[in-house]
Amino acid sequence: MSSNYTRRDFLKVTSCSTAIAGISCMTGTLGSLGAQTISGSTKFVKSYCEMCTSRCQIEGKVVDGKSVFIQGNQYSKGMGTSVCARGAAGHSQLYDPQRLVKPLIRVGKRGEGKWKEATYEEAMNLIAKKMTSIKQEYGAKSFLFSAKTGEHFSHLSTFSKAFGSPNLFSHHSHCPITYKVAFKHTYGTGLTRDFSKSKYILNFGHNLFEGINVSSTKKLAKAAASEKTKLVVLEPRFSIVAAKADEWYAVKPGTDLAFVLSLIHVWLRDDKYDKEFVQRYTVGIEHLIESTKTTTPQWQEKITGIKAEVAEKVANELYKAAPNCIIDWGHKTTTAKSEYQRTRAILIANALMGNIEKEGGLFFKKKAKTCNKLAGIDIAPTITNPDKHFKSPDILRIDKASQKGTENVFVTGKQGVLMDIPKAIFNKDPYEVKGWFMIRTNPLITVADPKTMREAMHKLDFIVVSDIYMSETALMADVVLPEATYLERDEGITDKSSSKPTYMIRNKIVDPINNTLASHEIFRTLAKKMGIDKDYKWDNILQYRVQQAKGNDKLLKELMSKGYISYSIPTLYYREEKYVKDFVNKYPNAKKYLDEDGLMGSMLDNLKTPSGKIEIFSQQVEEEFKGYGVPRDDNNMDVTRGYPYILTSGKSAIHTNGHTHNVPYLHMLMSDNPVWVNPQTAKKENLKNGDKIYLENDIGKEKGTVFITEGIRPDTLFVYMGFGRESSDLKRTNGMGTSQSKLLPLIKGPVCSTMVTNVGVKITKA
């Protein structure tokens, strides 16, 4: 927490008083409005959070006409009343005087920060006119659309299809794309971790104690505290999850692949893997045997810095704990070009332990459709997408995503590769790009090499940004549309199924300040103004919800009341006798899905892979990327690029990527991100705590403040993400801290086109 704040300052900000008249604030912000009357619910309204991507279930109400009290939604057993610091700070964002509440139209040069206030009608008319003009002259394909995933991304997706552009982008390419692609190639779909019953968890930097998902974090915390569970963490720094582990090993950044390959080598060498499971449910084990013949524990020691005997020990301990074990692939795992092979190796290592559909291992989500099929009756309602009939046009994307023979062949056209946008703009390849519509995304902070991205944006004719704050990207816009915060808007139904069918819904807790609009209102209105709304089947969010629920008013009423529904269906693991028996006893029709052994293992016999099996070897990957069909040493584990130190980054428990740093409450808790430096490194570079330094490479030069700690490898540096802001209208956080993005090259990992987030740097004194 910043030492510049007193307890009185802290209490003043967290009170969120509405009497903000007289505060000097920029055009279009809440502070420029003067005193406001705040109205909303006087009883708890059930909803879900959006201070980060976890979207935990919450409930909130207005207290004394001043602020919103937020706690966890008790209908969600995994939440209870808990919320994290970010979730508790939602009202601090809501009533922040620096928050945008009026549409703005640029009147100065792009990026200069000169605006005139506008009505939504005026702003929407201008957007409709400019976008239509660009479409008529250059084609709909010349316009880009991007957003972080969530309901706003869904509505943006529908709007982009109605407009006729194939160029839709999410945040996947710089965050979760590696495991999304690796899962598809291995299992056909994703799997979920059963932390609560696991006996052994091998964690590769999946720091749920800082990148918080309250329900999952609680489960991991309980497991870490249990004497029945062993938690082993491999991570370059002593993170909070490492601090709670039984053992921590400071692996060299980017080299996780070598350690996993050594585990696989030991298991195959010693015949210590689940041969029966592998024989029945997988294909390609012979390729894995060949590719790991030389990946010995001794081999990995030279690469990772972890002793060979540690790899031997961990391999044997995992085998003894199997199948009640988890080898955790993590979330934001993009660290090196080897990331795809690393993640595939982890997913396959789990299969070798036979932990799929086992208690304490991994399991497929049990959504309503699957449960209804097994039970032979409808035991949970299903929902649908009212916009599913909208199709992306069959036009080549600027990043050529999903096109055979290209580097992005395995990237879905629904997500795209953000890092390829600057090159496409500069080279006009495969065609000219003229416009960009963004909502709740800030590529000038979250994407590599923002300098090049900014230069590319200057080439565009028209940019629209919808956000809560005047972000770095919003400063580059021609029109800025303020979006209603998650506390001010109703949204549709979200499927949150895990071990059983589950749904949640976002309900408005307070009325929108200054009548700011939700994403569905923005895009629905624009579609009408542009005359591209003929295929929409709904006009407002209630109609959208009703269509999602297929007219099931009971489901909708219960969700609007409780915010979260999880159906009382027995937990089912297909390969666990007691769970299968409980399910069949309650739903006798499910007997027809039983195998001869009384289990439901045959549910794994027709996966969504080309072979229908778990693919240890993937022929489709091998055909597109020779040598990548099976995990192997791909010589891509070095991220130094010739520099002496590796700069790493990660999530904090206080902030979310580039989203929350200007929120008053959270800024007080954490206003800076000093650079973690090992004492050996500090001595070598003649540094002491608090020294000002520069981190430098061929991409850029970024300032930093030294924080000396034993909790980092000597060859590694660490900063929390999202700092180093460059928007003068983010008055609290502008210019504070270090941005790792400014030092990242626009390079991608093979197969999944992931953004590499670890990079080599040198240190110089400021």
mmCIF file of C-alpha atoms in Angstrom, residues 69-327:
data_model
loop_
_atom_site.group_PDB
_atom_site.id
_atom_site.type_symbol
_atom_site.label_atom_id
_atom_site.label_comp_id
_atom_site.label_asym_id
_atom_site.label_seq_id
_atom_site.Cartn_x
_atom_site.Cartn_y
_atom_site.Cartn_z
ATOM 1 C CA PHE A 69 -22.434 -2.881 -0.062
ATOM 2 C CA ILE A 70 -21.118 -5.939 -1.915
ATOM 3 C CA GLN A 71 -20.659 -9.470 -0.636
ATOM 4 C CA GLY A 72 -20.691 -12.984 -2.060
ATOM 5 C CA ASN A 73 -23.977 -14.562 -3.143
ATOM 6 C CA GLN A 74 -24.876 -17.155 -0.519
ATOM 7 C CA TYR A 75 -26.775 -19.242 -3.085
ATOM 8 C CA SER A 76 -23.356 -20.050 -4.531
ATOM 9 C CA LYS A 77 -21.917 -22.462 -1.970
ATOM 10 C CA GLY A 78 -18.407 -22.036 -3.309
ATOM 11 C CA MET A 79 -18.622 -18.290 -2.666
ATOM 12 C CA GLY A 80 -20.516 -17.948 0.590
ATOM 13 C CA THR A 81 -20.342 -14.265 1.507
ATOM 14 C CA SER A 82 -16.706 -13.933 0.420
ATOM 15 C CA VAL A 83 -15.407 -11.424 -2.101
ATOM 16 C CA CYS A 84 -11.851 -10.403 -2.928
ATOM 17 C CA ALA A 85 -10.489 -6.854 -2.674
ATOM 18 C CA ARG A 86 -11.414 -6.158 -6.285
ATOM 19 C CA GLY A 87 -14.954 -7.404 -5.816
ATOM 20 C CA ALA A 88 -15.405 -5.322 -2.687
ATOM 21 C CA ALA A 89 -14.213 -2.239 -4.584
ATOM 22 C CA GLY A 90 -16.948 -2.263 -7.220
ATOM 23 C CA HIS A 91 -18.678 0.728 -5.623
ATOM 24 C CA SER A 92 -15.372 2.629 -5.602
ATOM 25 C CA GLN A 93 -15.277 2.341 -9.388
ATOM 26 C CA LEU A 94 -18.997 3.079 -9.700
ATOM 27 C CA TYR A 95 -18.772 6.459 -7.943
ATOM 28 C CA ASP A 96 -15.256 7.435 -9.029
ATOM 29 C CA PRO A 97 -15.242 11.102 -10.137
ATOM 30 C CA GLN A 98 -12.780 10.133 -12.905
ATOM 31 C CA ARG A 99 -15.173 7.602 -14.381
ATOM 32 C CA LEU A 100 -16.638 8.391 -17.831
ATOM 33 C CA VAL A 101 -20.382 9.076 -17.913
ATOM 34 C CA LYS A 102 -20.837 11.166 -21.079
ATOM 35 C CA PRO A 103 -20.058 10.359 -24.723
ATOM 36 C CA LEU A 104 -17.069 12.267 -26.102
ATOM 37 C CA ILE A 105 -16.125 13.259 -29.652
ATOM 38 C CA ARG A 106 -12.526 14.078 -30.525
ATOM 39 C CA VAL A 107 -11.846 17.697 -31.507
ATOM 40 C CA GLY A 108 -8.025 17.743 -31.428
ATOM 41 C CA LYS A 109 -5.376 15.538 -32.953
ATOM 42 C CA ARG A 110 -5.637 11.800 -32.342
ATOM 43 C CA GLY A 111 -4.285 11.008 -28.892
ATOM 44 C CA GLU A 112 -4.117 14.676 -27.876
ATOM 45 C CA GLY A 113 -6.963 14.350 -25.379
ATOM 46 C CA LYS A 114 -9.169 17.173 -26.617
ATOM 47 C CA TRP A 115 -12.891 16.376 -26.604
ATOM 48 C CA LYS A 116 -16.355 17.812 -26.766
ATOM 49 C CA GLU A 117 -19.213 16.313 -24.796
ATOM 50 C CA ALA A 118 -22.027 14.797 -26.816
ATOM 51 C CA THR A 119 -25.350 13.133 -26.282
ATOM 52 C CA TYR A 120 -25.650 9.437 -27.016
ATOM 53 C CA GLU A 121 -27.835 10.367 -29.985
ATOM 54 C CA GLU A 122 -25.161 12.638 -31.449
ATOM 55 C CA ALA A 123 -22.350 10.149 -30.809
ATOM 56 C CA MET A 124 -24.300 7.187 -32.182
ATOM 57 C CA ASN A 125 -25.303 9.113 -35.312
ATOM 58 C CA LEU A 126 -21.660 9.994 -35.976
ATOM 59 C CA ILE A 127 -20.534 6.385 -35.457
ATOM 60 C CA ALA A 128 -23.268 5.047 -37.739
ATOM 61 C CA LYS A 129 -22.425 7.599 -40.441
ATOM 62 C CA LYS A 130 -18.653 7.004 -40.379
ATOM 63 C CA MET A 131 -18.853 3.212 -40.200
ATOM 64 C CA THR A 132 -21.378 3.089 -43.039
ATOM 65 C CA SER A 133 -19.194 5.377 -45.156
ATOM 66 C CA ILE A 134 -16.088 3.215 -44.582
ATOM 67 C CA LYS A 135 -18.097 0.081 -45.368
ATOM 68 C CA GLN A 136 -19.348 1.535 -48.641
ATOM 69 C CA GLU A 137 -15.879 2.660 -49.765
ATOM 70 C CA TYR A 138 -13.629 -0.138 -48.477
ATOM 71 C CA GLY A 139 -15.978 -2.976 -47.551
ATOM 72 C CA ALA A 140 -17.142 -4.211 -44.157
ATOM 73 C CA LYS A 141 -13.961 -6.290 -43.841
ATOM 74 C CA SER A 142 -11.930 -3.077 -43.391
ATOM 75 C CA PHE A 143 -13.358 -2.631 -39.877
ATOM 76 C CA LEU A 144 -11.987 -4.445 -36.814
ATOM 77 C CA PHE A 145 -13.917 -5.335 -33.652
ATOM 78 C CA SER A 146 -12.378 -6.358 -30.330
ATOM 79 C CA ALA A 147 -13.345 -6.906 -26.690
ATOM 80 C CA LYS A 148 -12.425 -8.904 -23.656
ATOM 81 C CA THR A 149 -14.627 -11.993 -23.417
ATOM 82 C CA GLY A 150 -17.928 -11.657 -21.575
ATOM 83 C CA GLU A 151 -21.442 -10.680 -22.578
ATOM 84 C CA HIS A 152 -20.183 -7.440 -24.148
ATOM 85 C CA PHE A 153 -17.995 -9.601 -26.421
ATOM 86 C CA SER A 154 -21.041 -11.682 -27.384
ATOM 87 C CA HIS A 155 -23.018 -8.584 -28.377
ATOM 88 C CA LEU A 156 -20.012 -7.125 -30.200
ATOM 89 C CA SER A 157 -19.670 -10.433 -32.057
ATOM 90 C CA THR A 158 -23.288 -10.309 -33.206
ATOM 91 C CA PHE A 159 -22.921 -6.679 -34.271
ATOM 92 C CA SER A 160 -19.719 -7.371 -36.237
ATOM 93 C CA LYS A 161 -21.474 -10.196 -38.105
ATOM 94 C CA ALA A 162 -24.482 -7.976 -38.853
ATOM 95 C CA PHE A 163 -22.045 -5.326 -40.137
ATOM 96 C CA GLY A 164 -20.382 -7.964 -42.318
ATOM 97 C CA SER A 165 -16.813 -8.038 -41.002
ATOM 98 C CA PRO A 166 -14.908 -11.273 -40.286
ATOM 99 C CA ASN A 167 -12.357 -9.415 -38.140
ATOM 100 C CA LEU A 168 -13.445 -10.068 -34.560
ATOM 101 C CA PHE A 169 -10.841 -10.313 -31.789
ATOM 102 C CA SER A 170 -10.961 -11.296 -28.110
ATOM 103 C CA HIS A 171 -8.230 -11.174 -25.449
ATOM 104 C CA HIS A 172 -7.449 -14.890 -25.906
ATOM 105 C CA SER A 173 -4.257 -14.405 -27.922
ATOM 106 C CA HIS A 174 -2.540 -12.586 -25.049
ATOM 107 C CA CYS A 175 -4.005 -14.655 -22.222
ATOM 108 C CA PRO A 176 -5.632 -18.137 -22.279
ATOM 109 C CA ILE A 177 -5.166 -19.200 -25.899
ATOM 110 C CA THR A 178 -2.421 -21.769 -25.209
ATOM 111 C CA TYR A 179 -4.470 -24.073 -23.037
ATOM 112 C CA LYS A 180 -7.605 -23.489 -25.101
ATOM 113 C CA VAL A 181 -5.864 -24.787 -28.232
ATOM 114 C CA ALA A 182 -3.922 -27.523 -26.405
ATOM 115 C CA PHE A 183 -7.095 -28.893 -24.812
ATOM 116 C CA LYS A 184 -8.868 -28.977 -28.159
ATOM 117 C CA HIS A 185 -6.000 -30.938 -29.699
ATOM 118 C CA THR A 186 -5.745 -33.359 -26.779
ATOM 119 C CA TYR A 187 -9.249 -33.873 -25.337
ATOM 120 C CA GLY A 188 -11.463 -32.052 -27.814
ATOM 121 C CA THR A 189 -12.678 -29.733 -25.046
ATOM 122 C CA GLY A 190 -11.645 -28.382 -21.653
ATOM 123 C CA LEU A 191 -11.441 -30.153 -18.296
ATOM 124 C CA THR A 192 -12.029 -28.961 -14.740
ATOM 125 C CA ARG A 193 -9.830 -29.536 -11.684
ATOM 126 C CA ASP A 194 -11.149 -31.215 -8.519
ATOM 127 C CA PHE A 195 -8.821 -29.474 -6.053
ATOM 128 C CA SER A 196 -10.904 -30.310 -2.994
ATOM 129 C CA LYS A 197 -10.295 -34.083 -3.116
ATOM 130 C CA SER A 198 -6.838 -34.208 -4.664
ATOM 131 C CA LYS A 199 -3.983 -35.915 -2.826
ATOM 132 C CA TYR A 200 -1.196 -34.334 -4.879
ATOM 133 C CA ILE A 201 -1.171 -31.078 -6.857
ATOM 134 C CA LEU A 202 1.763 -30.109 -9.075
ATOM 135 C CA ASN A 203 1.339 -26.426 -9.807
ATOM 136 C CA PHE A 204 3.153 -24.584 -12.611
ATOM 137 C CA GLY A 205 2.631 -20.998 -11.491
ATOM 138 C CA HIS A 206 -1.173 -21.114 -11.411
ATOM 139 C CA ASN A 207 -1.391 -18.499 -8.675
ATOM 140 C CA LEU A 208 -5.023 -18.615 -7.579
ATOM 141 C CA PHE A 209 -4.086 -16.744 -4.422
ATOM 142 C CA GLU A 210 -3.399 -13.603 -6.473
ATOM 143 C CA GLY A 211 -5.263 -14.179 -9.748
ATOM 144 C CA ILE A 212 -8.302 -14.852 -7.602
ATOM 145 C CA ASN A 213 -11.387 -16.857 -8.522
ATOM 146 C CA VAL A 214 -13.024 -16.979 -5.085
ATOM 147 C CA SER A 215 -14.624 -20.426 -5.378
ATOM 148 C CA SER A 216 -11.548 -22.102 -6.905
ATOM 149 C CA THR A 217 -9.203 -20.186 -4.610
ATOM 150 C CA LYS A 218 -11.063 -21.461 -1.552
ATOM 151 C CA LYS A 219 -10.785 -25.035 -2.788
ATOM 152 C CA LEU A 220 -7.067 -24.734 -3.473
ATOM 153 C CA ALA A 221 -6.526 -23.034 -0.097
ATOM 154 C CA LYS A 222 -8.323 -25.866 1.668
ATOM 155 C CA ALA A 223 -6.237 -28.429 -0.207
ATOM 156 C CA ALA A 224 -3.005 -26.566 0.564
ATOM 157 C CA ALA A 225 -3.863 -26.526 4.275
ATOM 158 C CA SER A 226 -4.777 -30.204 4.394
ATOM 159 C CA GLU A 227 -2.282 -32.798 5.579
ATOM 160 C CA LYS A 228 -3.889 -35.201 3.103
ATOM 161 C CA THR A 229 -2.793 -33.107 0.109
ATOM 162 C CA LYS A 230 0.702 -32.287 -1.060
ATOM 163 C CA LEU A 231 1.126 -29.070 -3.035
ATOM 164 C CA VAL A 232 4.316 -28.676 -5.080
ATOM 165 C CA VAL A 233 4.896 -25.413 -6.953
ATOM 166 C CA LEU A 234 7.306 -24.725 -9.831
ATOM 167 C CA GLU A 235 7.600 -20.995 -10.402
ATOM 168 C CA PRO A 236 10.532 -18.575 -10.795
ATOM 169 C CA ARG A 237 9.391 -16.402 -7.870
ATOM 170 C CA PHE A 238 8.127 -17.032 -4.362
ATOM 171 C CA SER A 239 4.500 -16.169 -5.080
ATOM 172 C CA ILE A 240 1.696 -16.472 -2.549
ATOM 173 C CA VAL A 241 0.756 -19.924 -3.860
ATOM 174 C CA ALA A 242 4.417 -20.929 -3.566
ATOM 175 C CA ALA A 243 4.402 -19.655 0.023
ATOM 176 C CA LYS A 244 1.515 -22.010 0.853
ATOM 177 C CA ALA A 245 3.105 -25.030 -0.863
ATOM 178 C CA ASP A 246 4.810 -28.011 0.735
ATOM 179 C CA GLU A 247 7.672 -27.552 -1.720
ATOM 180 C CA TRP A 248 8.704 -24.708 -4.034
ATOM 181 C CA TYR A 249 11.180 -25.017 -6.882
ATOM 182 C CA ALA A 250 12.383 -21.862 -8.636
ATOM 183 C CA VAL A 251 12.279 -23.097 -12.223
ATOM 184 C CA LYS A 252 13.975 -20.976 -14.886
ATOM 185 C CA PRO A 253 11.323 -18.988 -16.803
ATOM 186 C CA GLY A 254 10.184 -20.639 -20.012
ATOM 187 C CA THR A 255 11.599 -24.087 -19.193
ATOM 188 C CA ASP A 256 8.589 -25.831 -17.599
ATOM 189 C CA LEU A 257 8.440 -28.056 -20.685
ATOM 190 C CA ALA A 258 11.772 -29.689 -19.819
ATOM 191 C CA PHE A 259 10.600 -30.617 -16.321
ATOM 192 C CA VAL A 260 7.320 -32.129 -17.576
ATOM 193 C CA LEU A 261 9.126 -34.106 -20.288
ATOM 194 C CA SER A 262 11.464 -35.485 -17.618
ATOM 195 C CA LEU A 263 8.482 -36.674 -15.555
ATOM 196 C CA ILE A 264 7.066 -38.418 -18.606
ATOM 197 C CA HIS A 265 10.480 -39.980 -19.292
ATOM 198 C CA VAL A 266 10.599 -41.432 -15.751
ATOM 199 C CA TRP A 267 7.058 -42.842 -15.948
ATOM 200 C CA LEU A 268 7.626 -44.472 -19.323
ATOM 201 C CA ARG A 269 11.094 -45.702 -18.358
ATOM 202 C CA ASP A 270 9.812 -47.360 -15.171
ATOM 203 C CA ASP A 271 6.383 -48.458 -16.473
ATOM 204 C CA LYS A 272 4.790 -46.251 -13.843
ATOM 205 C CA TYR A 273 1.720 -45.022 -15.620
ATOM 206 C CA ASP A 274 -1.876 -46.184 -16.039
ATOM 207 C CA LYS A 275 -1.399 -48.566 -18.970
ATOM 208 C CA GLU A 276 -5.015 -49.731 -18.960
ATOM 209 C CA PHE A 277 -6.314 -46.165 -19.239
ATOM 210 C CA VAL A 278 -3.777 -45.245 -21.910
ATOM 211 C CA GLN A 279 -4.575 -48.336 -23.979
ATOM 212 C CA ARG A 280 -8.341 -47.813 -23.878
ATOM 213 C CA TYR A 281 -8.709 -44.068 -24.128
ATOM 214 C CA THR A 282 -5.664 -42.648 -25.936
ATOM 215 C CA VAL A 283 -3.816 -42.787 -29.239
ATOM 216 C CA GLY A 284 -0.151 -42.104 -29.944
ATOM 217 C CA ILE A 285 1.707 -43.390 -26.880
ATOM 218 C CA GLU A 286 4.392 -44.866 -29.155
ATOM 219 C CA HIS A 287 5.212 -41.358 -30.438
ATOM 220 C CA LEU A 288 5.560 -40.088 -26.878
ATOM 221 C CA ILE A 289 7.877 -42.968 -25.942
ATOM 222 C CA GLU A 290 10.122 -42.035 -28.851
ATOM 223 C CA SER A 291 10.054 -38.257 -28.222
ATOM 224 C CA THR A 292 10.978 -38.565 -24.510
ATOM 225 C CA LYS A 293 13.765 -41.183 -24.726
ATOM 226 C CA THR A 294 16.427 -38.585 -23.945
ATOM 227 C CA THR A 295 14.456 -36.152 -21.742
ATOM 228 C CA THR A 296 15.973 -37.498 -18.550
ATOM 229 C CA PRO A 297 15.946 -35.768 -15.154
ATOM 230 C CA GLN A 298 19.644 -35.058 -15.720
ATOM 231 C CA TRP A 299 18.866 -33.431 -19.074
ATOM 232 C CA GLN A 300 16.215 -31.166 -17.562
ATOM 233 C CA GLU A 301 18.503 -30.101 -14.691
ATOM 234 C CA LYS A 302 20.813 -28.305 -17.125
ATOM 235 C CA ILE A 303 17.828 -26.408 -18.553
ATOM 236 C CA THR A 304 15.538 -25.710 -15.580
ATOM 237 C CA GLY A 305 18.046 -25.488 -12.743
ATOM 238 C CA ILE A 306 16.069 -28.079 -10.744
ATOM 239 C CA LYS A 307 18.059 -31.050 -9.444
ATOM 240 C CA ALA A 308 17.563 -34.372 -11.234
ATOM 241 C CA GLU A 309 16.601 -36.107 -7.983
ATOM 242 C CA VAL A 310 13.707 -33.653 -7.573
ATOM 243 C CA ALA A 311 12.238 -34.700 -10.925
ATOM 244 C CA GLU A 312 12.638 -38.378 -9.955
ATOM 245 C CA LYS A 313 10.968 -37.762 -6.590
ATOM 246 C CA VAL A 314 8.046 -35.748 -7.966
ATOM 247 C CA ALA A 315 7.417 -38.353 -10.698
ATOM 248 C CA ASN A 316 7.286 -41.166 -8.156
ATOM 249 C CA GLU A 317 5.116 -39.207 -5.701
ATOM 250 C CA LEU A 318 2.618 -38.340 -8.413
ATOM 251 C CA TYR A 319 2.402 -41.965 -9.515
ATOM 252 C CA LYS A 320 1.759 -43.105 -5.926
ATOM 253 C CA ALA A 321 -0.991 -40.495 -5.495
ATOM 254 C CA ALA A 322 -2.608 -41.254 -8.876
ATOM 255 C CA PRO A 323 -5.349 -41.103 -9.935
ATOM 256 C CA ASN A 324 -6.208 -38.598 -7.171
ATOM 257 C CA CYS A 325 -3.731 -36.038 -8.463
ATOM 258 C CA ILE A 326 -3.649 -32.889 -10.582
ATOM 259 C CA ILE A 327 -0.886 -31.554 -12.804
#
